Amino acid sequence: MKPRDPQKIDRIHQATLSLVLEIGLAGLTMSKIGKAAKVGMGTIYTYFASKEEIINSLYQSLKRKHAEEIYVNFDETQSFLANFRAIFDIFFQNCYHQAAEYFFLEQCRASPFLSLDSIVLEEAAFARMNALLDEGKAEKVVKNIDNTLLIGYLMGGVQGFLTQLRRTDAELTQAHIDAALALCLDAIKR
Amino acid sequence: MKPRDPQKIDRIHQATLSLVLEIGLAGLTMSKIGKAAKVGMGTIYTYFASKEEIINSLYQSLKRKHAEEIYVNFDETQSFLANFRAIFDIFFQNCYHQAAEYFFLEQCRASPFLSLDSIVLEEAAFARMNALLDEGKAEKVVKNIDNTLLIGYLMGGVQGFLTQLRRTDAELTQAHIDAALALCLDAIKR
Amino acid sequence: MKPRDPQKIDRIHQATLSLVLEIGLAGLTMSKIGKAAKVGMGTIYTYFASKEEIINSLYQSLKRKHAEEIYVNFDETQSFLANFRAIFDIFFQNCYHQAAEYFFLEQCRASPFLSLDSIVLEEAAFARMNALLDEGKAEKVVKNIDNTLLIGYLMGGVQGFLTQLRRTDAELTQAHIDAALALCLDAIKR
Amino acid sequence: MKPRDPQKIDRIHQATLSLVLEIGLAGLTMSKIGKAAKVGMGTIYTYFASKEEIINSLYQSLKRKHAEEIYVNFDETQSFLANFRAIFDIFFQNCYHQAAEYFFLEQCRASPFLSLDSIVLEEAAFARMNALLDEGKAEKVVKNIDNTLLIGYLMGGVQGFLTQLRRTDAELTQAHIDAALALCLDAIKR
DNA sequence: CATGAATGAGACTTCATTCAT
DNA sequence: CATGAATGAAGTCTCATTCAT
């Protein structure tokens, strides 16, 4: 599949994203995607073999994007704390501001559409976070708990925190961010 | 006349639970529910007005059940720590052992099936947990962060932790429980 | 089929009549009939073999009732005109005041529920009307047109007249009755 | 791209017409329509939003067609009698030869499918007939009865006449037409 | 005999995918 | 290659009839 207009892939992805935020993954239909992306319904099949493939490719591309973004301020020469904070900040901000993307991922997580390689993908993103946590453990500032579990706990915690924050319709303030960081840091502190 | 059999409501709920664990909420169909519950498809409509109603009534009944179970070992005469631990233990165990129930709730959370009163229900369960956290704040052992956010963080954390634990196919050990409790306690500790 | 409580047959017939007026023959269901007749849905099957049978038996009973009623003021010793007027009056009044019955018959007329013997029944009612028209023809006051066609024309005419009258929401006055009679009499007058 | 085929609307309408004549409005199903129109069942929904819409759009289009056809030989320069006869002839012929269309309308008339705007439509068709009757009244050849009622009577009469004619399986002859016209003319004659 | 819960065939409608233009 | 009309399998829900109480 070598389509001419790679920009259409983006349009289809973006349409999918907005639609899922609006009507849920279960409400997503091909014709709605086509209309939202301003692309003929049949054209979609030039770029994607099926509805499943749209979802999985978007899922994977978001996962990869997030994995990269998170490390954007990562600096190996900096301290554990500085790097943890750098990662935390971006993750927190992204979860909050790119809610549509996180919502999409959340919807997919438990859906029957997700293919195996999408599920497996998960781990890859954590490589540097793993290393950082190992560093923390070596410095005796991080609890000696399996990294995977630590990461799961931290991400779940932040997302649960933000889920409630959104539910209260409160504005996001620096105090919120500080609070969440404090929770995360104290949690893993040895 | 054959009396309206209240046990069938349970059978339908149970069937729904197993099916969602197996095939996801999106894969759920009325005829599958009927077959799994050993009930004619039409019979379901004697007890529930629609598929949506099955999902919402199960959602609410699970929410209520979980809300009660969590406080089963709660004892107002005990210390903050003892009660926190009591609640934590049951929540952790339930998340782990009644995974189907938690998975169902998770699937619903972002689904277009959930009605407003199901979404609103959420809060009720947290009354005693709220009081407990207030107590902890009064004793200056809990951070001064909005209870709702604290609870969101803790629940999200535990569930993220267990999600990863399940992914690794590791057996649940006391060490895991201790680790998770330590994360939670240290997180909220002032 | 020798049911104990013949009054239930009436209740079922009456319920059917009201329901059809309200929701149309197509909206008629067995459970609605049961509820309206205050009779268990299953009980209906003690008195009628099927929904079709309810409709057909009611259809036939109404047909017979109407056929009898129409001649209630018929008096063989009276003149053609007196008898025609007697018949006309009752037919007109019935069409107007027992609209539910006529509406039911109209709904049935073209329905797939009507059995052959119900359709055939039609003719029976016209025996005396036939004789009356023959008398009129002998007296040279009635056009020499096939009786069946004459009767069809007259009944259709009156019903069309009343359909429009009802549509205008006008009250029924003696003037209306006189007008309709004049139309009918002049129509058939030789 | 295959253009939206306006001829399919006709095929669907025609199929509906034949089917209702054959199996009644109550026996009409979407899959039967599809099969009869040689169109995939789903295709129907490209042209009509629902079964109800098929029925209503056909109903309205027939109403409009009949309203136009009836006046095809109408000529304002002609006498009342000539125009009445012209209208009568076509109405009579149509009722007889396009029985399926009239049968469909009759079935709809009392059905729960008919929408409000379909019901309202009725009146429009009678504008010129109204004027003609007024002319007749001015010429003192038509009874002084409300036009709506007159029209209802005449149409009902003709249809009742033809209903019986069809029932007898007799061939339509000029004598029948003359007879019916005589009935109608004498009826309204002052 | 009375009841209404139980049943499943079949109704309407949606939608992923194909195909004619 | 782009398009959206066409398709029919499959989904939700209804309802005439049966059956257990």
Coordinates of C-alpha atoms in Angstrom, one line a residue, chain B residues 18-184:
Chain B
S18 CA -18.4 -13.2 31.8
L19 CA -19.1 -12.2 28.2
V20 CA -17.7 -8.8 28.6
L21 CA -14.5 -10.2 30.1
E22 CA -14.3 -12.6 27.2
I23 CA -15.3 -10.5 24.2
G24 CA -15.4 -6.9 25.4
L25 CA -18.4 -4.6 25.8
A26 CA -18.4 -3.9 22.1
G27 CA -18.7 -7.6 21.3
L28 CA -21.7 -8.0 23.6
T29 CA -24.9 -9.0 21.9
M30 CA -28.4 -9.8 23.2
S31 CA -28.5 -13.3 21.8
K32 CA -25.1 -14.1 23.3
I33 CA -26.4 -12.9 26.7
G34 CA -29.5 -15.1 26.2
K35 CA -27.5 -18.1 25.3
A36 CA -25.0 -17.6 28.2
A37 CA -27.7 -17.0 30.7
K38 CA -29.7 -20.0 29.3
V39 CA -32.7 -17.8 28.7
G40 CA -34.6 -17.1 25.6
M41 CA -33.5 -13.8 24.0
G42 CA -37.0 -12.4 24.3
T43 CA -37.1 -13.3 28.0
I44 CA -34.4 -10.8 28.7
Y45 CA -36.8 -8.1 27.7
T46 CA -39.2 -9.1 30.5
Y47 CA -36.5 -8.1 33.0
F48 CA -34.7 -5.3 31.1
A49 CA -36.1 -2.8 28.8
S50 CA -33.0 -2.7 26.6
K51 CA -29.4 -3.7 26.3
E52 CA -28.5 -0.4 27.8
E53 CA -30.5 -1.1 30.9
I54 CA -28.8 -4.4 31.5
I55 CA -25.4 -2.7 31.4
N56 CA -26.5 0.2 33.6
S57 CA -28.2 -1.9 36.2
L58 CA -25.2 -4.2 36.4
Y59 CA -22.9 -1.2 36.6
Q60 CA -24.9 0.3 39.4
S61 CA -25.3 -2.9 41.3
L62 CA -21.5 -3.6 41.1
K63 CA -20.7 -0.1 42.2
R64 CA -22.9 -0.4 45.2
K65 CA -21.6 -3.9 46.0
H66 CA -18.0 -2.6 45.8
A67 CA -18.8 0.4 47.9
E68 CA -20.2 -1.8 50.6
E69 CA -17.5 -4.5 50.5
I70 CA -14.7 -2.0 50.8
Y71 CA -15.9 -1.0 54.3
V72 CA -16.5 -4.4 55.6
N73 CA -13.6 -4.4 58.0
F74 CA -13.9 -0.7 58.7
D75 CA -14.1 0.1 62.4
E76 CA -14.5 3.6 63.6
T77 CA -12.8 2.8 66.9
Q78 CA -9.7 1.9 65.1
S79 CA -6.8 4.2 64.1
F80 CA -6.5 5.9 60.7
L81 CA -3.8 3.5 59.7
A82 CA -5.7 0.4 60.6
N83 CA -8.8 1.6 58.7
F84 CA -6.8 2.7 55.7
R85 CA -5.1 -0.7 55.6
A86 CA -8.4 -2.5 56.0
I87 CA -9.9 -0.6 53.1
F88 CA -6.8 -0.9 51.0
D89 CA -6.6 -4.7 51.5
I90 CA -10.1 -5.4 50.4
F91 CA -9.9 -3.0 47.4
F92 CA -6.7 -4.5 46.3
Q93 CA -7.9 -8.1 46.7
N94 CA -11.2 -7.3 44.9
C95 CA -9.4 -5.6 42.0
Y96 CA -7.3 -8.7 41.7
H97 CA -9.8 -11.5 42.3
Q98 CA -12.9 -9.9 40.9
A99 CA -11.1 -8.7 37.9
A100 CA -14.2 -9.4 35.7
E101 CA -16.2 -7.0 37.7
Y102 CA -13.6 -4.3 37.6
F103 CA -13.0 -4.9 34.0
F104 CA -16.6 -4.5 33.3
L105 CA -16.7 -1.2 35.1
E106 CA -13.7 0.0 33.3
Q107 CA -15.2 -0.9 29.9
C108 CA -18.4 0.9 30.8
R109 CA -16.6 4.0 32.1
A110 CA -15.9 5.3 28.6
S111 CA -18.8 3.7 26.8
P112 CA -21.8 5.5 25.2
F113 CA -24.1 3.1 27.0
L114 CA -23.7 4.5 30.5
S115 CA -26.6 6.7 31.6
L116 CA -26.3 9.8 33.6
D117 CA -27.5 8.3 36.9
S118 CA -24.9 5.6 36.5
I119 CA -22.2 8.2 36.1
V120 CA -23.4 10.3 39.0
L121 CA -23.6 7.2 41.3
E122 CA -19.8 7.3 41.6
E123 CA -19.6 9.8 44.4
A124 CA -21.8 8.0 47.0
A125 CA -19.3 5.2 47.6
F126 CA -16.7 7.6 48.9
A127 CA -18.5 9.0 51.9
R128 CA -16.6 7.0 54.5
M129 CA -13.4 7.2 52.7
N130 CA -13.8 10.9 52.7
A131 CA -14.3 11.0 56.4
L132 CA -11.3 8.7 56.9
L133 CA -9.1 11.0 54.9
D134 CA -10.3 14.0 56.8
E135 CA -9.4 12.2 60.0
G136 CA -6.0 11.6 58.6
K137 CA -5.6 15.3 57.7
A138 CA -6.7 16.3 61.2
E139 CA -4.0 14.0 62.6
K140 CA -1.6 15.7 60.2
V141 CA -0.6 12.4 58.6
V142 CA -2.3 13.0 55.3
K143 CA -1.4 15.6 52.7
N144 CA -3.7 18.5 52.4
I145 CA -5.1 17.7 49.0
D146 CA -8.7 17.5 47.9
N147 CA -10.1 14.1 48.9
T148 CA -11.6 13.5 45.6
L149 CA -8.3 13.9 43.9
L150 CA -6.6 11.7 46.5
I151 CA -9.1 9.0 46.1
G152 CA -8.8 9.2 42.3
Y153 CA -5.0 9.0 42.6
L154 CA -5.1 6.0 45.0
M155 CA -7.6 4.0 43.0
G156 CA -5.9 4.7 39.7
G157 CA -2.6 3.8 41.2
V158 CA -3.7 0.5 42.6
Q159 CA -5.5 -0.4 39.3
G160 CA -2.5 0.6 37.2
F161 CA -0.3 -1.5 39.5
L162 CA -2.5 -4.5 39.1
T163 CA -2.9 -4.0 35.4
Q164 CA 0.9 -4.4 35.0
L165 CA 1.0 -7.2 37.5
R166 CA -1.5 -9.1 35.4
R167 CA 0.4 -8.4 32.3
T168 CA 3.5 -10.0 33.7
D169 CA 1.5 -13.2 34.5
A170 CA 3.1 -13.1 37.9
E171 CA 1.4 -14.7 40.9
L172 CA 0.1 -12.3 43.5
T173 CA 2.2 -12.5 46.6
Q174 CA 2.1 -10.8 50.0
A175 CA 5.1 -8.8 48.8
H176 CA 3.1 -7.3 46.0
I177 CA 0.4 -6.2 48.4
D178 CA 2.9 -4.7 50.8
A179 CA 4.6 -2.9 48.0
A180 CA 1.3 -1.4 46.8
L181 CA 0.3 -0.4 50.3
A182 CA 3.6 1.3 50.9
L183 CA 3.2 3.2 47.6
C184 CA -0.2 4.4 48.6

